[in-house]
Coordinates of N, CA and C and ligand atoms in Angstrom, one line a residue:
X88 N 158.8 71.3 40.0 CA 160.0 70.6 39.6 C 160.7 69.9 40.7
X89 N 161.2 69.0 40.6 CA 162.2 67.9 41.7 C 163.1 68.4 41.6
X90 N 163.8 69.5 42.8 CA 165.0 69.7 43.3 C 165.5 68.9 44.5
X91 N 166.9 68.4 43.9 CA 167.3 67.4 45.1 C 168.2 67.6 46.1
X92 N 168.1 67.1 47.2 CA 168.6 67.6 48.0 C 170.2 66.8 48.6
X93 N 171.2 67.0 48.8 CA 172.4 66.0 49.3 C 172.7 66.2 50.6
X94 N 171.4 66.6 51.3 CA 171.9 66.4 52.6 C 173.6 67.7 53.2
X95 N 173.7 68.4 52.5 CA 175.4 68.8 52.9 C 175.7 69.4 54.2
X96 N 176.4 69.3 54.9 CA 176.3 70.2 55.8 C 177.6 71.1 56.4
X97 N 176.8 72.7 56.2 CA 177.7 73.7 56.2 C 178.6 73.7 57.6
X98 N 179.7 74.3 57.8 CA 180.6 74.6 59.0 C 180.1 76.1 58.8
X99 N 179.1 76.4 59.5 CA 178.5 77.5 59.9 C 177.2 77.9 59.6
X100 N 176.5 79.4 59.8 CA 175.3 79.4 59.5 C 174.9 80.2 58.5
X101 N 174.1 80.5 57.9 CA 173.9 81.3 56.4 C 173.4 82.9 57.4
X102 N 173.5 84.0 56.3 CA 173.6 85.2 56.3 C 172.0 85.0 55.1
X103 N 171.3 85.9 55.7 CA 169.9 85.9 55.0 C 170.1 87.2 54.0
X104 N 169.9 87.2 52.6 CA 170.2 88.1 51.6 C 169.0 89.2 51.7
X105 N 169.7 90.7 52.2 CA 168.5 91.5 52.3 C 167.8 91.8 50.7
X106 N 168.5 91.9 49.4 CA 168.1 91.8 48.0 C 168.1 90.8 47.5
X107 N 167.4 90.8 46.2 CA 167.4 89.7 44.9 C 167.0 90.5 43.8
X108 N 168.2 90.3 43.1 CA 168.2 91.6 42.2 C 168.2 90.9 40.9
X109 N 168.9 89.7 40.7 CA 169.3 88.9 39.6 C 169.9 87.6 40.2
X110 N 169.5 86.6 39.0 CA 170.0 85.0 38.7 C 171.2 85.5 38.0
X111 N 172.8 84.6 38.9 CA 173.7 84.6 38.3 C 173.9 83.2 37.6
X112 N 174.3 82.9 36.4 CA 174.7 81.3 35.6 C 176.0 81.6 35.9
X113 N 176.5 80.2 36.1 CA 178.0 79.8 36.2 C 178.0 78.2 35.8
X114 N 179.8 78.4 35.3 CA 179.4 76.8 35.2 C 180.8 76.4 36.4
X115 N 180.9 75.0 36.3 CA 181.6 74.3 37.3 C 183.7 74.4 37.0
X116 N 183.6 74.4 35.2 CA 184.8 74.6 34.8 C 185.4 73.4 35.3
X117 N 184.7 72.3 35.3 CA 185.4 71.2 35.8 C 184.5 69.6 34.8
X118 N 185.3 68.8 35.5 CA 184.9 67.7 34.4 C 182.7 67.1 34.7
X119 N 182.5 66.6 33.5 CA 181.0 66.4 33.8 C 180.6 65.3 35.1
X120 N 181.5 64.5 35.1 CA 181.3 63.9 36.6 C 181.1 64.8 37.9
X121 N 182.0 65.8 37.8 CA 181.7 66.4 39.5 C 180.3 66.2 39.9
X122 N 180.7 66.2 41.1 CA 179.2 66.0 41.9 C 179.4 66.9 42.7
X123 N 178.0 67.6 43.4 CA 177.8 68.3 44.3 C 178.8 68.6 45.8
X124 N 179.1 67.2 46.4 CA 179.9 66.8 46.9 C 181.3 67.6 46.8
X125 N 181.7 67.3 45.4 CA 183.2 68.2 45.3 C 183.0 69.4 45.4
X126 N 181.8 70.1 44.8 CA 182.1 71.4 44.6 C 181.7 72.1 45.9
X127 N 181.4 71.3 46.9 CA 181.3 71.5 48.3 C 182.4 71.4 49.2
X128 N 182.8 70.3 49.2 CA 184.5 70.1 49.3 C 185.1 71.7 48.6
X129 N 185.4 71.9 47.5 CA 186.2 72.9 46.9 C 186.1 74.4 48.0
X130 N 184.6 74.7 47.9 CA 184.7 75.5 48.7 C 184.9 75.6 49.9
X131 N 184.5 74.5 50.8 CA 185.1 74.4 51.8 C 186.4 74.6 52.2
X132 N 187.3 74.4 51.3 CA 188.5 74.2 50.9 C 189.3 75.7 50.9
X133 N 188.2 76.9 50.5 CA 188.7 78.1 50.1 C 188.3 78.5 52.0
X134 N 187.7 77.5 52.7 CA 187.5 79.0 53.8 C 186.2 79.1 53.9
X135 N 185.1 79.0 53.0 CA 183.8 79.1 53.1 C 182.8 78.0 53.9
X136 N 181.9 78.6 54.4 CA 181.4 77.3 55.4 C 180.6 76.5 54.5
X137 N 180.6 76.5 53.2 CA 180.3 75.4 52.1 C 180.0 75.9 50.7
X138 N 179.4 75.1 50.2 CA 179.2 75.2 48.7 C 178.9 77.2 48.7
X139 N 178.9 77.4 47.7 CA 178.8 79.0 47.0 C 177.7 79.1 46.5
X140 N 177.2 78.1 45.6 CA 175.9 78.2 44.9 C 174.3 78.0 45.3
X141 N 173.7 77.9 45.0 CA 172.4 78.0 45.6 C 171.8 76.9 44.9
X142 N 172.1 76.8 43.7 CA 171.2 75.5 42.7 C 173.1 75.0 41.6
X143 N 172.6 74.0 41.6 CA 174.1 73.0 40.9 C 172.8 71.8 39.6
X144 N 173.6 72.1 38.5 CA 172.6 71.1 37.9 C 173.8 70.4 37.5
X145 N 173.6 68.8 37.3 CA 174.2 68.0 36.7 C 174.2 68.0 34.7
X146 N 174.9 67.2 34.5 CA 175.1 67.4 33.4 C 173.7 66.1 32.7
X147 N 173.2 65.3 33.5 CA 172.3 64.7 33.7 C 170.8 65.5 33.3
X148 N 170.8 66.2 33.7 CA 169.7 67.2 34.3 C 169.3 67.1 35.6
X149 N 169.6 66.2 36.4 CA 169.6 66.6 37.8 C 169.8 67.8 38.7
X150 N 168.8 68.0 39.4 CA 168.8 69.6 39.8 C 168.8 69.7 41.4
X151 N 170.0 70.1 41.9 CA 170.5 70.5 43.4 C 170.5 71.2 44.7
X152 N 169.4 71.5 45.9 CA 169.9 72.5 46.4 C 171.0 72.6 46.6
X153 N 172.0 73.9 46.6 CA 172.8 74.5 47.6 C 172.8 74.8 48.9
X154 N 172.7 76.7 48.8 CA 172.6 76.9 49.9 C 171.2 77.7 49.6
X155 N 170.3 77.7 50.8 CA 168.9 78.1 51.1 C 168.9 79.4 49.7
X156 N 168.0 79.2 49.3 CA 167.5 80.7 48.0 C 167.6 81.7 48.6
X157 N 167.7 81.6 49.8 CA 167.4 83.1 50.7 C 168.2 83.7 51.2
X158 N 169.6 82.6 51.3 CA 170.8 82.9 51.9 C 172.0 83.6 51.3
X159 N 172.3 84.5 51.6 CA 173.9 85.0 50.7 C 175.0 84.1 50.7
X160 N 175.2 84.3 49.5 CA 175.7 83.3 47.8 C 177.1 83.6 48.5
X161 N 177.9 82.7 47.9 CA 179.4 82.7 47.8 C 179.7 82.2 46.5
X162 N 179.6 83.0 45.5 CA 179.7 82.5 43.7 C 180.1 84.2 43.2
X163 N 179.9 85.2 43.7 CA 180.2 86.2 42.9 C 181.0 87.3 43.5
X164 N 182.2 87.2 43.2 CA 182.6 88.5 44.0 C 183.9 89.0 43.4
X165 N 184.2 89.7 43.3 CA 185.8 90.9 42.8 C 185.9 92.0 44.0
X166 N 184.7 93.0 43.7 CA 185.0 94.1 44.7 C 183.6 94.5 45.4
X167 N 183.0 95.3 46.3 CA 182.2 95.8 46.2 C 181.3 96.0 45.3
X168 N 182.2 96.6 44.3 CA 181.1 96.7 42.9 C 181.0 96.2 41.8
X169 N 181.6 94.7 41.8 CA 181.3 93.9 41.1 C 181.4 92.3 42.0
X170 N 180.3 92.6 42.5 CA 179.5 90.9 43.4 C 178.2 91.0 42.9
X171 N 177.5 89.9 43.2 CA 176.3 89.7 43.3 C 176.1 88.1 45.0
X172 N 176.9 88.2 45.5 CA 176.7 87.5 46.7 C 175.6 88.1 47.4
X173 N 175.5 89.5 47.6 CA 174.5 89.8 48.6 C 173.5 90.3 48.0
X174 N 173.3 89.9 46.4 CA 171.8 90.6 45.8 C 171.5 89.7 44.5
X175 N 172.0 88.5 45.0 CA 171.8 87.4 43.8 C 171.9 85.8 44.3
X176 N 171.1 85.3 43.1 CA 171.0 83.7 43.3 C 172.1 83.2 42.4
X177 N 172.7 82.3 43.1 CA 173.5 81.8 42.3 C 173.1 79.9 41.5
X178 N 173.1 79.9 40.2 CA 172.9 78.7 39.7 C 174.4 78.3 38.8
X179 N 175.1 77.3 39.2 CA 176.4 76.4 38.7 C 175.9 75.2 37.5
X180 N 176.1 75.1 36.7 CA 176.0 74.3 35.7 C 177.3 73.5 35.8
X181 N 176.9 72.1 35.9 CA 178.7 71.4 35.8 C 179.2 71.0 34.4
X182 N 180.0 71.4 34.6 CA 180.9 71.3 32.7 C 181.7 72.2 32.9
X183 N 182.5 72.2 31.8 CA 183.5 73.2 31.6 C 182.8 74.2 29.8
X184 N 182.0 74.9 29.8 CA 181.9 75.5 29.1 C 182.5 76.6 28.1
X185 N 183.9 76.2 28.2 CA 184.9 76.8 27.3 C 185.2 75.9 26.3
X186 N 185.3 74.5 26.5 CA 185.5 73.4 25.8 C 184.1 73.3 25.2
X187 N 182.9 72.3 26.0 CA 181.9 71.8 25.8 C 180.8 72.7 25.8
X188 N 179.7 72.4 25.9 CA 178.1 73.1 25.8 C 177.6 72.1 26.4
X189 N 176.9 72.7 27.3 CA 175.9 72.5 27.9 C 174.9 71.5 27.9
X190 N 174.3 70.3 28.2 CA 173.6 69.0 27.7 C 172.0 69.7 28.0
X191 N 171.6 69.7 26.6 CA 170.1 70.3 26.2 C 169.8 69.1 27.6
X192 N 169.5 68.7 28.6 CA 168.7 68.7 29.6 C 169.1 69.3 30.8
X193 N 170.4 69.8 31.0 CA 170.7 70.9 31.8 C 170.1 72.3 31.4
X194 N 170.0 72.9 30.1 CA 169.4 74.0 29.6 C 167.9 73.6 29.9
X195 N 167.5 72.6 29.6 CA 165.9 72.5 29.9 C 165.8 72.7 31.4
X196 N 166.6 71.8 32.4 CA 166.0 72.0 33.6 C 166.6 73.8 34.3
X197 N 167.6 74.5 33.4 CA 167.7 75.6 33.9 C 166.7 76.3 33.8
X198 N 165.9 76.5 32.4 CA 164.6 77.2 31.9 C 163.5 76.6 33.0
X199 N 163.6 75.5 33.3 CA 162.5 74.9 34.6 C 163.0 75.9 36.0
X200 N 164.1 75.9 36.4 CA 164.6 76.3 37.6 C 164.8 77.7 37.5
X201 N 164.9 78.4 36.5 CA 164.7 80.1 36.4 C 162.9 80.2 36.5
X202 N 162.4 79.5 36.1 CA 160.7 79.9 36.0 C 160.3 80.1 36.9
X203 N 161.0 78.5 38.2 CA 160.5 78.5 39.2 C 160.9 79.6 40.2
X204 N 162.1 79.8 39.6 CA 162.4 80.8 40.8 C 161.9 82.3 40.8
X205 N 161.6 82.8 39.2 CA 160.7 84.0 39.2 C 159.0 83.9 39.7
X206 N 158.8 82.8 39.8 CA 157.4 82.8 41.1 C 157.3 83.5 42.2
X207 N 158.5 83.3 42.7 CA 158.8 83.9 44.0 C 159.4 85.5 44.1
X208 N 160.3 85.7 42.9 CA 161.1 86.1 42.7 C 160.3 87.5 40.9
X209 N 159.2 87.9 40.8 CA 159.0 88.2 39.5 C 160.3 89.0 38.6
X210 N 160.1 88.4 37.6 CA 160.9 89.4 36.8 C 162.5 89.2 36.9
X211 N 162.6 88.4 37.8 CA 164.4 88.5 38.1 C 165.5 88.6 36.6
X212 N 166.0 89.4 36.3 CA 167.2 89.4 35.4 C 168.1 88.1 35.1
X213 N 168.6 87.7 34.1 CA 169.3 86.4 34.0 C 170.9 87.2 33.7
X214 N 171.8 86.8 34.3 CA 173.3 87.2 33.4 C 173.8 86.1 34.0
X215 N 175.2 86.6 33.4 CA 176.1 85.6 33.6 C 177.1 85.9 34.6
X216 N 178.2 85.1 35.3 CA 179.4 85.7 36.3 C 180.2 87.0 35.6
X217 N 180.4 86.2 33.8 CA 181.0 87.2 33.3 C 180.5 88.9 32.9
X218 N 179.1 89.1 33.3 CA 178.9 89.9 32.9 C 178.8 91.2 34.2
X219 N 179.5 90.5 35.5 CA 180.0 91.2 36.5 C 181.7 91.6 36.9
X220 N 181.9 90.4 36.2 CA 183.6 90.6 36.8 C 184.4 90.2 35.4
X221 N 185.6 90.4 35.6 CA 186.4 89.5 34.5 C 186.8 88.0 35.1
X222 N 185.7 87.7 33.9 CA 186.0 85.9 34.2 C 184.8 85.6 32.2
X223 N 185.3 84.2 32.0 CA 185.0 83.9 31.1 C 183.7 83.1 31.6
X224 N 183.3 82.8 33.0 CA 182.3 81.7 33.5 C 181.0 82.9 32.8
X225 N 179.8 81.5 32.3 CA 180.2 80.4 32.3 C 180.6 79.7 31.3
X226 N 181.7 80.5 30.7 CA 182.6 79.7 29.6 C 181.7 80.0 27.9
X227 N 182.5 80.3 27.2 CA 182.3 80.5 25.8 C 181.2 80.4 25.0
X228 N 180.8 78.4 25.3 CA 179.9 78.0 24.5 C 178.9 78.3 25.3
X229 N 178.4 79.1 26.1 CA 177.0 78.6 26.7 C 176.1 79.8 25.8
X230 N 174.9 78.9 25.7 CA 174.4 79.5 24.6 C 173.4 80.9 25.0
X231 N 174.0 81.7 25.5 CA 172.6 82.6 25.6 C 171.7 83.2 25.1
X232 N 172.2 83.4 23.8 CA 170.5 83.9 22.5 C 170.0 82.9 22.9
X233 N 170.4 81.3 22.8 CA 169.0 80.6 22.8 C 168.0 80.4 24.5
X234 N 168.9 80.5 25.1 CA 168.4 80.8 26.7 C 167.3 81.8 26.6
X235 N 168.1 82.8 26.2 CA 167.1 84.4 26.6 C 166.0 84.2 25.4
X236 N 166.0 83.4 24.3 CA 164.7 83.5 23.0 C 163.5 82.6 24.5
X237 N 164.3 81.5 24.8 CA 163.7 80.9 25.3 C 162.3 81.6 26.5
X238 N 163.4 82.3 27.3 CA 162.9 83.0 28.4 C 161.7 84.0 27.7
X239 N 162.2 84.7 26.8 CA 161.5 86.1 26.0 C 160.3 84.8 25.6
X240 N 160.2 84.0 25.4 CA 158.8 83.0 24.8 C 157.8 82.7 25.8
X241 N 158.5 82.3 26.8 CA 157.5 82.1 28.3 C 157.2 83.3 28.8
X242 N 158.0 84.3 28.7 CA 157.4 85.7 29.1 C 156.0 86.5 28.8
X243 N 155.7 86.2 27.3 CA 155.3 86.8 26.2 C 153.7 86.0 26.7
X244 N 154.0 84.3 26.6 CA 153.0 83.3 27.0 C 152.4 83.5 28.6
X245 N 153.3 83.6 29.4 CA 152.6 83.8 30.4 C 151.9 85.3 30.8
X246 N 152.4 86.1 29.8 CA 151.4 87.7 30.3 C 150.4 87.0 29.7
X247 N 150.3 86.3 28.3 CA 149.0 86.5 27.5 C 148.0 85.6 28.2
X248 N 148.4 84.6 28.9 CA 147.5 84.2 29.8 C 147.0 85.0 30.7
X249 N 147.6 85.8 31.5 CA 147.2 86.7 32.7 C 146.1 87.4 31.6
X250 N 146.7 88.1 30.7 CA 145.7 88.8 30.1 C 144.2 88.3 29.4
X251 N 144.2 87.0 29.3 CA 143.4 85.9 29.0 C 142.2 86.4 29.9
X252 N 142.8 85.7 31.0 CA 142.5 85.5 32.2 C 141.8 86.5 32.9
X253 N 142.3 87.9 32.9 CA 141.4 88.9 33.6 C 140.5 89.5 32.5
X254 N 140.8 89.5 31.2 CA 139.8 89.5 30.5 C 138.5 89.0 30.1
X255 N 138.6 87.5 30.5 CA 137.4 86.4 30.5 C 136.7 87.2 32.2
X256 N 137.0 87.7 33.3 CA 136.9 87.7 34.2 C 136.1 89.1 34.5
X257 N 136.8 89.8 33.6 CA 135.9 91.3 33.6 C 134.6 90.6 32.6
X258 N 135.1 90.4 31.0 CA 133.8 90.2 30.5 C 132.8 89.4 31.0
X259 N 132.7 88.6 31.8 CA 132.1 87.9 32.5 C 131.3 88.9 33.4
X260 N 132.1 89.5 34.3 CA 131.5 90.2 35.0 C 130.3 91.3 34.1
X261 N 131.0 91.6 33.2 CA 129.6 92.9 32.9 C 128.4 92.3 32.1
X262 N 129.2 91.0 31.2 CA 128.0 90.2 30.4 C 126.6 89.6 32.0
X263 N 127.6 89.7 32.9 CA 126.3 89.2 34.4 C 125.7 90.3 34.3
X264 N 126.1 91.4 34.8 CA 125.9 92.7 35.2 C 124.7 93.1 34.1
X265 N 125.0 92.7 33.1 CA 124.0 93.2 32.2 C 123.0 92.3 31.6
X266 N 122.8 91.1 32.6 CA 121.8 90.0 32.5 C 121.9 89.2 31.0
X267 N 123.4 88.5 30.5 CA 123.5 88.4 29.2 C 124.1 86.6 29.9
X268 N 124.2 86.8 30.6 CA 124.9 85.4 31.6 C 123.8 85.3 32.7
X269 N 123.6 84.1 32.8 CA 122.8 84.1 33.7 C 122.9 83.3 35.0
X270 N 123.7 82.3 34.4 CA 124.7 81.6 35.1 C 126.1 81.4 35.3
X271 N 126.7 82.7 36.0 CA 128.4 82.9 35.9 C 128.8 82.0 37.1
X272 N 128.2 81.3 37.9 CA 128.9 80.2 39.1 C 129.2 79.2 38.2
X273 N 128.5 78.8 37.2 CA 128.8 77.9 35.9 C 129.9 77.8 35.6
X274 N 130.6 78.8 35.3 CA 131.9 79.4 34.9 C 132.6 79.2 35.5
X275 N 132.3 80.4 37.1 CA 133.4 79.7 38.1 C 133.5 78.3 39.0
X276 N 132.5 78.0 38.8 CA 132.4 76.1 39.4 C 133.6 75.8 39.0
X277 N 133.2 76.0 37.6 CA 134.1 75.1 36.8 C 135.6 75.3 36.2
X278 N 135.7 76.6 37.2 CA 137.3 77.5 37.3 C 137.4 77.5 35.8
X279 N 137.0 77.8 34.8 CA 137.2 78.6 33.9 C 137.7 79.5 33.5
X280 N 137.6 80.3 34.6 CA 138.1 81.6 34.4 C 139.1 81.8 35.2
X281 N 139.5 80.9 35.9 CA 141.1 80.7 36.6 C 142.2 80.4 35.4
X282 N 141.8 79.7 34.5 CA 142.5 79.1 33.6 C 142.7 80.2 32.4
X283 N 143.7 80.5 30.9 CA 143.0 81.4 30.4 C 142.0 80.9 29.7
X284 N 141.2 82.5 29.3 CA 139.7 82.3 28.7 C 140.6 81.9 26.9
X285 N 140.1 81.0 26.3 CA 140.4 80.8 24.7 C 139.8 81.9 23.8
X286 N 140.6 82.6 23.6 CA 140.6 83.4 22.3 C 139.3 83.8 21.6
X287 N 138.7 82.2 20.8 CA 137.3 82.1 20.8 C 136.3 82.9 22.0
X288 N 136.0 82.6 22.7 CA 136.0 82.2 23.8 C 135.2 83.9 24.1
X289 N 136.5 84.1 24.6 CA 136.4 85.7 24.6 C 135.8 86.6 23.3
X290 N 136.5 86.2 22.6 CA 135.8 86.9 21.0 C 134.2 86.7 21.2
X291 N 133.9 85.7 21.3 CA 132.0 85.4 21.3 C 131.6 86.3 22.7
X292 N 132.5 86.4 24.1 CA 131.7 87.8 24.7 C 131.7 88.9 23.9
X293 N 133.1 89.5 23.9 CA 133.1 90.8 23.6 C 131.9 91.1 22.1
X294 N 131.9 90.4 21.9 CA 131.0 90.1 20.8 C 129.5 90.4 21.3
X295 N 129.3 89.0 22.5 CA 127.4 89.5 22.6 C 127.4 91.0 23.4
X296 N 128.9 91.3 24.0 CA 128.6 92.5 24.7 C 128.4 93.7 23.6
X297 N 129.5 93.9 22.7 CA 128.7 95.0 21.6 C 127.9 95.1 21.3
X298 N 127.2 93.8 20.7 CA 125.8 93.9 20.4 C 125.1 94.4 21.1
X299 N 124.8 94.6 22.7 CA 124.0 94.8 23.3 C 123.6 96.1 23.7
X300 N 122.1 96.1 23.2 CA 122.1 98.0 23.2 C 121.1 98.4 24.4
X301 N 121.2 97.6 25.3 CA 121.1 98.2 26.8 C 119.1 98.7 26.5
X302 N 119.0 99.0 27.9 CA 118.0 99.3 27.8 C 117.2 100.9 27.8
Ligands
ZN239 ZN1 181.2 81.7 37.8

């Protein structure tokens, strides 16, 4: 995905986050024009050596660094025990989410920008600001069933690939093993079995492998 960058530059230097425990959503609570810019100004403004957030999407779908993924956030905090600055990523949505919802290409590029960041990151939890502190961010309308159906869909798709995938890779191996393949570099030349195996696919091994009643 094209994450872009504005060049910003902090009055100081970042604090490297010893956890990543969870993606916090927020929205900007401000008008859809803001740019990056202000909400860097703003915090600058509180005392911070810049922006808070780590990813800023426009209302566009344009998608922003902040501050380094790696660096401790300035987006979540009350007390001790309710922050996520030093064990979370923070992503800002610009809008005001009490009034408006979200522009289905901000939701798209968020589902793009949470994927990417569970690459690095497996499994990371998605909430919201509000579901640490008292605050309404990120505002009323944001749609979370359809966020989390969304996430719960690519979850579900990308195990079944994995599972595709080491399954075409074992059967392969024993249909070799047991001289039923005779050419498995075939396969892997042709990364086949990097990709997942089709359904079919697999059905027709496990298939000649039952059959096969050994010697
Ligand atoms: Zn917030």
């Amino acid at each position: 995905m094209q994450i872009l960058d504005a060049k910003l530059l902090f009055k100081g230097s970042f604090q490297v986050r010893s956890k990543t425990e969870k993606i916090v959503i927020h929205h900007s609570a401000s008008d859809i024009n803001t740019s990056i810019n202000d909400v860097h100004r703003w915090h600058q403004n509180r005392g911070w050596i810049g922006i808070g957030y780590h990813y800023l999407i426009y209302h566009n779908g344009d998608v922003y660094k902040g501050r380094p993924e790696w660096a401790v956030g300035a987006h979540a905090y009350q007390d001790a025990a309710h922050e996520a600055n030093s064990n979370g990523i923070g992503i800002c949505l610009i809008g005001n989410f009490d009034y408006q919802r979200p522009s289905d290409a901000q939701m798209k590029e968020l589902l793009t920008l949470i994927l990417n960041i569970r690459k690095r990151y497996p499994n990371l939890p998605v909430i919201g600001h509000k579901d640490l502190m008292a605050t309404e961010c990120p505002g009323q309308n944001f749609p979370w069933s359809d966020l989390y159906a969304k996430l719960q869909k690519e979850v579900i798709e990308v195990d079944l690939e994995k599972w595709m995938i080491e399954e075409g890779q074992t059967a392969l191996k024993e249909l070799t093993q047991k001289g039923l393949v005779n050419n498995p570099e075939q396969w892997q030349s042709e990364e086949k079995l990097v990709q997942a195996v089709p359904l079919y696919l697999l059905w027709i091994m496990i298939n000649r492998l039952s059959s096969y009643k050994g010697d």
